[in-house]
mmCIF file of C-alpha atoms and ligand atoms in Angstrom:
data_model
loop_
_atom_site.group_PDB
_atom_site.id
_atom_site.type_symbol
_atom_site.label_atom_id
_atom_site.label_comp_id
_atom_site.label_asym_id
_atom_site.label_seq_id
_atom_site.Cartn_x
_atom_site.Cartn_y
_atom_site.Cartn_z
ATOM 1 C CA MET A 1 0.000 0.000 0.000
ATOM 2 C CA GLY A 2 1.280 3.410 -0.946
ATOM 3 C CA GLU A 3 0.660 6.755 0.703
ATOM 4 C CA LYS A 4 -2.857 7.234 -0.499
ATOM 5 C CA GLU A 5 -5.685 6.827 1.947
ATOM 6 C CA TYR A 6 -8.540 5.730 -0.278
ATOM 7 C CA VAL A 7 -9.418 2.670 -2.345
ATOM 8 C CA ILE A 8 -12.461 1.940 -4.482
ATOM 9 C CA GLY A 9 -14.061 -1.495 -4.703
ATOM 10 C CA VAL A 10 -16.595 -2.168 -7.458
ATOM 11 C CA ASP A 11 -18.838 -5.201 -7.955
ATOM 12 C CA VAL A 12 -20.419 -5.580 -11.402
ATOM 13 C CA GLY A 13 -23.190 -8.154 -11.172
ATOM 14 C CA GLY A 14 -25.896 -9.203 -13.606
ATOM 15 C CA THR A 15 -28.373 -6.795 -11.971
ATOM 16 C CA TRP A 16 -26.470 -4.339 -9.790
ATOM 17 C CA THR A 17 -23.352 -2.232 -9.961
ATOM 18 C CA ARG A 18 -22.178 -1.672 -6.401
ATOM 19 C CA ALA A 19 -19.219 0.340 -5.214
ATOM 20 C CA VAL A 20 -17.507 1.303 -1.998
ATOM 21 C CA LEU A 21 -15.072 4.080 -1.197
ATOM 22 C CA LEU A 22 -12.944 2.901 1.688
ATOM 23 C CA ASN A 23 -10.686 5.072 3.796
ATOM 24 C CA VAL A 24 -7.941 2.637 4.723
ATOM 25 C CA LYS A 25 -6.774 4.654 7.719
ATOM 26 C CA SER A 26 -10.107 5.453 9.366
ATOM 27 C CA ASN A 27 -11.944 2.399 7.955
ATOM 28 C CA SER A 28 -14.870 4.647 7.054
ATOM 29 C CA VAL A 29 -16.903 3.591 4.044
ATOM 30 C CA GLU A 30 -19.337 5.135 1.607
ATOM 31 C CA LYS A 31 -21.397 2.848 -0.619
ATOM 32 C CA ILE A 32 -23.464 3.236 -3.785
ATOM 33 C CA LYS A 33 -25.689 0.658 -5.484
ATOM 34 C CA GLU A 34 -27.325 1.215 -8.897
ATOM 35 C CA LYS A 35 -29.021 -0.979 -11.495
ATOM 36 C CA VAL A 36 -26.286 -1.966 -13.908
ATOM 37 C CA ASP A 37 -26.346 0.101 -17.105
ATOM 38 C CA ALA A 38 -25.749 -2.519 -19.798
ATOM 39 C CA ARG A 39 -27.442 -0.775 -22.733
ATOM 40 C CA TYR A 40 -24.124 -0.942 -24.624
ATOM 41 C CA ASP A 41 -20.786 -2.597 -23.923
ATOM 42 C CA THR A 42 -19.397 0.866 -23.151
ATOM 43 C CA THR A 43 -22.069 2.019 -20.687
ATOM 44 C CA ILE A 44 -20.913 -0.397 -17.962
ATOM 45 C CA SER A 45 -17.502 1.280 -17.551
ATOM 46 C CA ARG A 46 -19.054 4.739 -17.967
ATOM 47 C CA GLN A 47 -21.417 4.018 -15.097
ATOM 48 C CA ILE A 48 -18.511 2.902 -12.898
ATOM 49 C CA ILE A 49 -16.650 6.157 -13.635
ATOM 50 C CA LYS A 50 -19.750 8.184 -12.776
ATOM 51 C CA ILE A 51 -20.218 6.308 -9.490
ATOM 52 C CA ILE A 52 -16.556 6.809 -8.540
ATOM 53 C CA HIS A 53 -16.878 10.554 -9.212
ATOM 54 C CA THR A 54 -19.966 10.691 -6.980
ATOM 55 C CA LEU A 55 -18.237 8.766 -4.171
ATOM 56 C CA CYS A 56 -15.220 11.072 -4.351
ATOM 57 C CA GLN A 57 -17.355 14.228 -4.428
ATOM 58 C CA LYS A 58 -19.319 13.135 -1.356
ATOM 59 C CA ASN A 59 -16.042 12.791 0.527
ATOM 60 C CA GLY A 60 -14.443 15.960 -0.776
ATOM 61 C CA ILE A 61 -11.618 14.185 -2.615
ATOM 62 C CA ASP A 62 -10.663 13.550 -6.241
ATOM 63 C CA SER A 63 -9.132 10.615 -8.073
ATOM 64 C CA SER A 64 -5.582 11.725 -7.176
ATOM 65 C CA HIS A 65 -6.366 10.590 -3.606
ATOM 66 C CA LEU A 66 -7.108 7.029 -4.762
ATOM 67 C CA GLU A 67 -4.630 4.167 -4.433
ATOM 68 C CA GLY A 68 -6.600 2.343 -7.082
ATOM 69 C CA VAL A 69 -9.844 0.774 -8.228
ATOM 70 C CA GLY A 70 -10.579 -2.949 -7.901
ATOM 71 C CA ILE A 71 -13.408 -4.386 -9.982
ATOM 72 C CA ALA A 72 -15.020 -7.722 -9.203
ATOM 73 C CA SER A 73 -17.089 -9.271 -11.963
ATOM 74 C CA ALA A 74 -18.507 -12.630 -12.944
ATOM 75 C CA GLY A 75 -16.332 -14.274 -15.574
ATOM 76 C CA PRO A 76 -15.077 -15.305 -17.908
ATOM 77 C CA ILE A 77 -12.581 -12.483 -17.645
ATOM 78 C CA ASP A 78 -9.235 -11.764 -19.212
ATOM 79 C CA VAL A 79 -7.072 -10.310 -16.468
ATOM 80 C CA LYS A 80 -4.355 -9.079 -18.837
ATOM 81 C CA GLU A 81 -6.823 -7.330 -21.143
ATOM 82 C CA GLY A 82 -8.870 -6.093 -18.182
ATOM 83 C CA ALA A 83 -12.029 -7.163 -19.966
ATOM 84 C CA LEU A 84 -14.976 -9.523 -19.820
ATOM 85 C CA ILE A 85 -14.936 -12.121 -22.594
ATOM 86 C CA ARG A 86 -18.399 -13.276 -23.717
ATOM 87 C CA PRO A 87 -19.724 -12.679 -20.189
ATOM 88 C CA THR A 88 -22.649 -14.810 -18.995
ATOM 89 C CA ASN A 89 -24.430 -11.748 -17.561
ATOM 90 C CA PHE A 90 -24.349 -9.449 -20.605
ATOM 91 C CA PRO A 91 -25.109 -9.968 -24.306
ATOM 92 C CA PHE A 92 -21.710 -8.707 -25.528
ATOM 93 C CA GLU A 93 -18.655 -10.410 -26.995
ATOM 94 C CA TYR A 94 -16.190 -8.192 -25.186
ATOM 95 C CA VAL A 95 -16.545 -5.607 -22.418
ATOM 96 C CA SER A 96 -13.470 -3.497 -21.742
ATOM 97 C CA LEU A 97 -13.429 -2.275 -18.133
ATOM 98 C CA VAL A 98 -9.875 -1.507 -17.031
ATOM 99 C CA GLN A 99 -8.702 0.664 -19.951
ATOM 100 C CA PRO A 100 -11.561 3.223 -20.073
ATOM 101 C CA ILE A 101 -11.523 3.696 -16.286
ATOM 102 C CA LYS A 102 -7.736 3.978 -16.125
ATOM 103 C CA LYS A 103 -7.767 6.515 -18.950
ATOM 104 C CA LYS A 104 -10.389 8.682 -17.308
ATOM 105 C CA LEU A 105 -9.147 8.560 -13.695
ATOM 106 C CA ASN A 106 -5.415 7.992 -14.150
ATOM 107 C CA VAL A 107 -5.178 5.486 -11.292
ATOM 108 C CA PRO A 108 -4.299 1.745 -11.216
ATOM 109 C CA VAL A 109 -7.337 -0.388 -12.041
ATOM 110 C CA TYR A 110 -7.553 -4.142 -11.408
ATOM 111 C CA LEU A 111 -10.166 -6.568 -12.712
ATOM 112 C CA VAL A 112 -10.672 -9.876 -10.926
ATOM 113 C CA ASN A 113 -13.176 -12.671 -11.115
ATOM 114 C CA ASP A 114 -15.949 -11.955 -8.558
ATOM 115 C CA CYS A 115 -15.230 -15.010 -6.406
ATOM 116 C CA THR A 116 -11.470 -14.413 -6.522
ATOM 117 C CA ALA A 117 -12.230 -10.921 -5.264
ATOM 118 C CA ALA A 118 -14.548 -12.369 -2.615
ATOM 119 C CA VAL A 119 -11.882 -14.609 -1.110
ATOM 120 C CA LEU A 120 -9.542 -11.587 -0.940
ATOM 121 C CA GLY A 121 -12.325 -9.581 0.707
ATOM 122 C CA GLU A 122 -12.835 -12.326 3.302
ATOM 123 C CA LYS A 123 -9.135 -12.471 4.072
ATOM 124 C CA GLU A 124 -8.800 -8.703 4.466
ATOM 125 C CA PHE A 125 -12.166 -7.689 5.953
ATOM 126 C CA GLY A 126 -14.365 -10.740 6.569
ATOM 127 C CA GLY A 127 -14.340 -14.238 8.010
ATOM 128 C CA GLY A 128 -10.861 -15.213 6.833
ATOM 129 C CA LYS A 129 -8.569 -12.771 8.650
ATOM 130 C CA GLY A 130 -5.254 -14.404 9.449
ATOM 131 C CA ILE A 131 -6.187 -17.667 7.710
ATOM 132 C CA SER A 132 -3.642 -19.006 5.198
ATOM 133 C CA ASN A 133 -5.837 -21.624 3.517
ATOM 134 C CA LEU A 134 -9.143 -20.037 2.739
ATOM 135 C CA PHE A 135 -11.892 -20.785 0.254
ATOM 136 C CA TYR A 136 -14.972 -18.854 -0.832
ATOM 137 C CA VAL A 137 -17.987 -20.476 -2.496
ATOM 138 C CA ALA A 138 -20.857 -18.483 -4.014
ATOM 139 C CA ILE A 139 -24.146 -20.286 -4.462
ATOM 140 C CA GLY A 140 -26.099 -17.623 -6.297
ATOM 141 C CA THR A 141 -27.418 -17.309 -9.832
ATOM 142 C CA GLY A 142 -24.406 -19.443 -10.708
ATOM 143 C CA ILE A 143 -21.807 -21.217 -8.580
ATOM 144 C CA GLY A 144 -18.256 -19.915 -8.254
ATOM 145 C CA GLY A 145 -15.197 -20.141 -6.059
ATOM 146 C CA GLY A 146 -12.088 -18.321 -4.932
ATOM 147 C CA ALA A 147 -9.015 -19.858 -3.310
ATOM 148 C CA ILE A 148 -6.116 -18.730 -1.183
ATOM 149 C CA VAL A 149 -3.705 -21.642 -0.690
ATOM 150 C CA ASP A 150 -0.699 -21.172 1.642
ATOM 151 C CA ASP A 151 -1.412 -17.419 1.541
ATOM 152 C CA HIS A 152 -1.143 -17.504 -2.242
ATOM 153 C CA LEU A 153 -4.079 -16.295 -4.331
ATOM 154 C CA LEU A 154 -4.881 -18.729 -7.135
ATOM 155 C CA MET A 155 -5.459 -16.890 -10.418
ATOM 156 C CA GLY A 156 -4.576 -19.141 -13.368
ATOM 157 C CA LYS A 157 -3.417 -18.199 -16.867
ATOM 158 C CA ASP A 158 -6.481 -16.036 -17.632
ATOM 159 C CA GLY A 159 -7.697 -15.375 -14.088
ATOM 160 C CA ASN A 160 -10.216 -18.225 -14.054
ATOM 161 C CA ALA A 161 -8.386 -20.720 -11.826
ATOM 162 C CA VAL A 162 -11.283 -21.770 -9.626
ATOM 163 C CA GLU A 163 -14.332 -22.310 -11.882
ATOM 164 C CA ILE A 164 -15.815 -24.844 -9.473
ATOM 165 C CA GLY A 165 -19.380 -24.375 -10.741
ATOM 166 C CA HIS A 166 -18.243 -26.365 -13.776
ATOM 167 C CA PHE A 167 -16.910 -29.318 -11.800
ATOM 168 C CA THR A 168 -18.607 -32.407 -13.186
ATOM 169 C CA ILE A 169 -20.713 -33.939 -10.421
ATOM 170 C CA ASP A 170 -22.898 -36.197 -12.595
ATOM 171 C CA TYR A 171 -21.085 -38.406 -15.063
ATOM 172 C CA LYS A 172 -24.363 -39.267 -16.770
ATOM 173 C CA GLY A 173 -24.754 -35.596 -17.583
ATOM 174 C CA GLU A 174 -28.505 -35.566 -17.069
ATOM 175 C CA LEU A 175 -28.736 -31.765 -16.972
ATOM 176 C CA LEU A 176 -27.299 -29.154 -19.329
ATOM 177 C CA CYS A 177 -25.154 -26.319 -17.945
ATOM 178 C CA GLY A 178 -25.319 -22.712 -19.179
ATOM 179 C CA CYS A 179 -21.774 -23.196 -20.512
ATOM 180 C CA GLY A 180 -23.045 -25.820 -22.963
ATOM 181 C CA ARG A 181 -21.573 -28.891 -21.238
ATOM 182 C CA ARG A 182 -23.493 -31.478 -19.257
ATOM 183 C CA GLY A 183 -23.388 -32.691 -15.654
ATOM 184 C CA HIS A 184 -21.796 -29.591 -14.125
ATOM 185 C CA TRP A 185 -22.505 -28.687 -10.453
ATOM 186 C CA GLU A 186 -24.042 -25.334 -11.431
ATOM 187 C CA ALA A 187 -26.543 -27.070 -13.746
ATOM 188 C CA TYR A 188 -28.186 -28.666 -10.669
ATOM 189 C CA CYS A 189 -27.705 -26.406 -7.654
ATOM 190 C CA SER A 190 -27.479 -22.736 -8.731
ATOM 191 C CA GLY A 191 -30.388 -20.337 -8.360
ATOM 192 C CA ARG A 192 -30.845 -20.243 -12.119
ATOM 193 C CA ASN A 193 -30.851 -24.024 -12.505
ATOM 194 C CA ILE A 194 -32.590 -25.348 -9.384
ATOM 195 C CA PRO A 195 -35.926 -25.233 -11.310
ATOM 196 C CA GLN A 196 -34.492 -27.490 -14.040
ATOM 197 C CA PHE A 197 -33.358 -29.966 -11.350
ATOM 198 C CA VAL A 198 -36.806 -29.958 -9.715
ATOM 199 C CA LYS A 199 -38.538 -30.494 -13.091
ATOM 200 C CA PHE A 200 -36.124 -33.331 -13.874
ATOM 201 C CA ARG A 201 -36.917 -35.012 -10.550
ATOM 202 C CA MET A 202 -40.671 -34.469 -10.924
ATOM 203 C CA ARG A 203 -40.649 -36.263 -14.270
ATOM 204 C CA LYS A 204 -39.586 -39.399 -12.401
ATOM 205 C CA MET A 205 -42.297 -39.161 -9.747
ATOM 206 C CA GLY A 206 -45.922 -40.239 -9.471
ATOM 207 C CA LYS A 207 -48.614 -37.722 -10.342
ATOM 208 C CA ASN A 208 -50.218 -37.948 -6.892
ATOM 209 C CA THR A 209 -46.996 -37.158 -5.010
ATOM 210 C CA ILE A 210 -46.507 -34.045 -7.107
ATOM 211 C CA GLU A 211 -50.088 -32.805 -7.218
ATOM 212 C CA SER A 212 -50.624 -33.147 -3.464
ATOM 213 C CA SER A 213 -47.537 -31.038 -2.686
ATOM 214 C CA LEU A 214 -47.551 -27.441 -1.524
ATOM 215 C CA ILE A 215 -45.034 -26.430 -4.175
ATOM 216 C CA PHE A 216 -47.377 -27.658 -6.918
ATOM 217 C CA GLY A 217 -50.111 -25.481 -5.396
ATOM 218 C CA LYS A 218 -47.806 -22.460 -5.180
ATOM 219 C CA ILE A 219 -47.093 -22.576 -8.924
ATOM 220 C CA GLY A 220 -50.771 -23.180 -9.720
ATOM 221 C CA GLY A 221 -49.862 -26.466 -11.385
ATOM 222 C CA ASN A 222 -47.827 -24.547 -13.990
ATOM 223 C CA ILE A 223 -44.326 -25.979 -13.936
ATOM 224 C CA SER A 224 -42.881 -23.073 -15.941
ATOM 225 C CA ARG A 225 -43.582 -20.791 -12.932
ATOM 226 C CA LEU A 226 -41.155 -22.717 -10.758
ATOM 227 C CA SER A 227 -38.239 -20.760 -9.263
ATOM 228 C CA SER A 228 -35.665 -21.452 -6.574
ATOM 229 C CA GLU A 229 -37.382 -18.807 -4.411
ATOM 230 C CA ILE A 230 -40.690 -20.707 -4.593
ATOM 231 C CA LEU A 231 -38.966 -24.001 -3.742
ATOM 232 C CA PHE A 232 -37.394 -22.561 -0.574
ATOM 233 C CA GLU A 233 -40.627 -20.764 0.332
ATOM 234 C CA ALA A 234 -42.552 -24.056 0.138
ATOM 235 C CA ALA A 235 -39.837 -25.721 2.226
ATOM 236 C CA LYS A 236 -40.130 -22.986 4.859
ATOM 237 C CA ASN A 237 -43.838 -23.852 5.020
ATOM 238 C CA GLY A 238 -42.909 -27.483 5.710
ATOM 239 C CA ASP A 239 -43.731 -29.024 2.289
ATOM 240 C CA PRO A 240 -42.246 -32.565 2.422
ATOM 241 C CA LEU A 241 -41.638 -32.745 -1.346
ATOM 242 C CA SER A 242 -39.756 -29.417 -1.380
ATOM 243 C CA LEU A 243 -37.730 -30.505 1.636
ATOM 244 C CA GLN A 244 -36.836 -33.715 -0.207
ATOM 245 C CA PHE A 245 -35.639 -31.785 -3.292
ATOM 246 C CA ILE A 246 -33.606 -29.465 -1.074
ATOM 247 C CA GLU A 247 -31.965 -32.455 0.603
ATOM 248 C CA GLU A 248 -31.105 -33.965 -2.812
ATOM 249 C CA ILE A 249 -29.635 -30.616 -3.895
ATOM 250 C CA GLY A 250 -27.751 -30.654 -0.576
ATOM 251 C CA VAL A 251 -26.154 -33.985 -1.452
ATOM 252 C CA LEU A 252 -24.996 -32.583 -4.804
ATOM 253 C CA ASN A 253 -23.662 -29.467 -3.056
ATOM 254 C CA ALA A 254 -21.815 -31.754 -0.636
ATOM 255 C CA ILE A 255 -20.144 -33.502 -3.604
ATOM 256 C CA GLY A 256 -19.054 -30.105 -4.945
ATOM 257 C CA PHE A 257 -17.753 -29.029 -1.533
ATOM 258 C CA ALA A 258 -15.950 -32.364 -1.086
ATOM 259 C CA ASN A 259 -14.188 -31.801 -4.429
ATOM 260 C CA VAL A 260 -13.156 -28.364 -3.150
ATOM 261 C CA VAL A 261 -11.839 -29.846 0.108
ATOM 262 C CA ASN A 262 -9.970 -32.614 -1.713
ATOM 263 C CA ALA A 263 -8.408 -30.222 -4.225
ATOM 264 C CA TYR A 264 -7.580 -27.145 -2.108
ATOM 265 C CA ASP A 265 -7.504 -28.418 1.515
ATOM 266 C CA PRO A 266 -8.797 -25.185 3.108
ATOM 267 C CA SER A 267 -9.107 -24.553 6.876
ATOM 268 C CA VAL A 268 -12.206 -22.427 6.376
ATOM 269 C CA ILE A 269 -14.818 -22.245 3.620
ATOM 270 C CA LEU A 270 -16.981 -19.131 3.573
ATOM 271 C CA VAL A 271 -20.240 -19.346 1.684
ATOM 272 C CA GLY A 272 -22.080 -16.485 -0.016
ATOM 273 C CA GLY A 273 -24.389 -15.929 -2.985
ATOM 274 C CA THR A 274 -28.102 -15.161 -2.770
ATOM 275 C CA VAL A 275 -29.304 -18.778 -2.588
ATOM 276 C CA ALA A 276 -27.032 -19.506 0.387
ATOM 277 C CA LEU A 277 -27.484 -16.117 2.094
ATOM 278 C CA LYS A 278 -31.289 -16.228 1.964
ATOM 279 C CA ASN A 279 -31.678 -19.916 2.832
ATOM 280 C CA ALA A 280 -28.668 -20.737 4.983
ATOM 281 C CA GLU A 281 -30.661 -23.012 7.308
ATOM 282 C CA PHE A 282 -31.638 -25.210 4.320
ATOM 283 C CA VAL A 283 -28.309 -25.146 2.503
ATOM 284 C CA LEU A 284 -25.494 -25.482 5.047
ATOM 285 C CA PRO A 285 -26.722 -28.371 7.234
ATOM 286 C CA HIS A 286 -27.020 -30.784 4.261
ATOM 287 C CA ILE A 287 -23.552 -29.861 3.014
ATOM 288 C CA LYS A 288 -22.085 -30.461 6.479
ATOM 289 C CA LYS A 289 -23.985 -33.741 6.862
ATOM 290 C CA TYR A 290 -23.105 -35.318 3.495
ATOM 291 C CA ILE A 291 -19.616 -33.925 2.825
ATOM 292 C CA THR A 292 -18.061 -36.679 4.959
ATOM 293 C CA ASP A 293 -19.374 -39.276 2.455
ATOM 294 C CA TYR A 294 -17.252 -37.733 -0.317
ATOM 295 C CA ALA A 295 -14.276 -35.858 1.148
ATOM 296 C CA LEU A 296 -10.965 -37.558 1.813
ATOM 297 C CA ASN A 297 -9.283 -34.571 3.453
ATOM 298 C CA ARG A 298 -10.052 -33.305 6.947
ATOM 299 C CA ILE A 299 -13.325 -31.325 6.869
ATOM 300 C CA PRO A 300 -12.862 -27.553 7.293
ATOM 301 C CA GLU A 301 -15.094 -25.061 9.062
ATOM 302 C CA ILE A 302 -17.965 -24.072 6.755
ATOM 303 C CA ASN A 303 -19.629 -20.725 7.523
ATOM 304 C CA ILE A 304 -21.833 -18.119 5.874
ATOM 305 C CA THR A 305 -19.825 -15.027 4.912
ATOM 306 C CA PRO A 306 -20.097 -12.214 7.458
ATOM 307 C CA LEU A 307 -19.844 -9.720 4.570
ATOM 308 C CA GLY A 308 -23.183 -10.744 3.006
ATOM 309 C CA ASP A 309 -24.025 -8.930 -0.251
ATOM 310 C CA ASP A 310 -21.039 -6.615 0.207
ATOM 311 C CA VAL A 311 -18.423 -9.323 -0.307
ATOM 312 C CA GLY A 312 -17.828 -8.229 -3.933
ATOM 313 C CA ILE A 313 -17.149 -4.563 -3.192
ATOM 314 C CA TYR A 314 -14.902 -5.405 -0.260
ATOM 315 C CA GLY A 315 -13.214 -7.931 -2.537
ATOM 316 C CA GLY A 316 -12.562 -5.222 -5.123
ATOM 317 C CA ALA A 317 -11.086 -2.980 -2.415
ATOM 318 C CA ALA A 318 -8.960 -5.867 -1.084
ATOM 319 C CA ALA A 319 -7.680 -6.553 -4.621
ATOM 320 C CA VAL A 320 -6.275 -3.011 -4.747
ATOM 321 C CA LEU A 321 -4.545 -3.443 -1.373
ATOM 322 C CA ARG A 322 -3.090 -6.788 -2.441
ATOM 323 C CA PHE A 323 -1.966 -5.897 -5.976
ATOM 324 C CA ALA A 324 -0.599 -2.504 -4.951
ATOM 325 C CA ASN A 325 1.678 -4.475 -2.600
ATOM 326 C CA HIS A 326 2.368 -7.380 -4.966
ATOM 327 C CA PRO A 327 2.214 -6.007 -8.521
ATOM 328 C CA ARG A 328 1.469 -8.717 -11.074
HETATM 329 ZN ZN1 ZN B 1 -20.760 -25.593 -17.003
#
């Protein structure tokens, strides 16, 4: 870290652009959250610049007071180009983020995969302080991971080292993943794909079991209205069928987590993402129960992230602190 007191962390999601201005010395923060402006490939970076200007203005500083800007975004990313490459969240081939922001603000700008940022955020500000072997799992719209192994941040050749959502957990490949391959973890257990898992399971069940369930009532018998929110809502109301699906999803999550434990051997796994944050009591216990059936390595602590929805912005800020100290 240099002499400058302020860092900016930005989180570009499919729906929201969030940002934080962090004063490293006083630990004071100022946050902004706006609907992401993805009308064109260029409006995303323009919006970030506008938000940074607003954050600076509110605190009576300008960009010369910034150590840097760290941007967390869902991949695939190209770290060297500082761009998103055919991103899953936006309908563009290529979204340049680092160059336009650097040009406008004249400060160092870093782009990292959102879950890579998250694990940095946990280590610096969250549930992973002082922990050398730390893992972050997001169970949200998709599934992603970030890893710190022996205090070393795993990045990979393009910055996509820990794409755990695309671990194969079903060799039969019953369900199709958004990436175009079959049998991937995310195709069964992510917020976007839980409905396809439930439909797949329902096809193998008797009509009476399905039609007498609360979840069937909640969607008015129209299977296309199914969402992960409705599944968890029905489970919260005690629907046995929904609870069964959630347990089956829990087993698949446990396989994914066991693969993580076997590959990275973390001491602590922190879990975020909307599906996990909103339904922790239905998600974590099954993972903890079934992981022992699949993991060889000693089971780590598994906790919900204390940073909640803010893990991305804190991750962006932590990326600046880390890369300003260890330039790539
Ligand atoms: Zn996939």
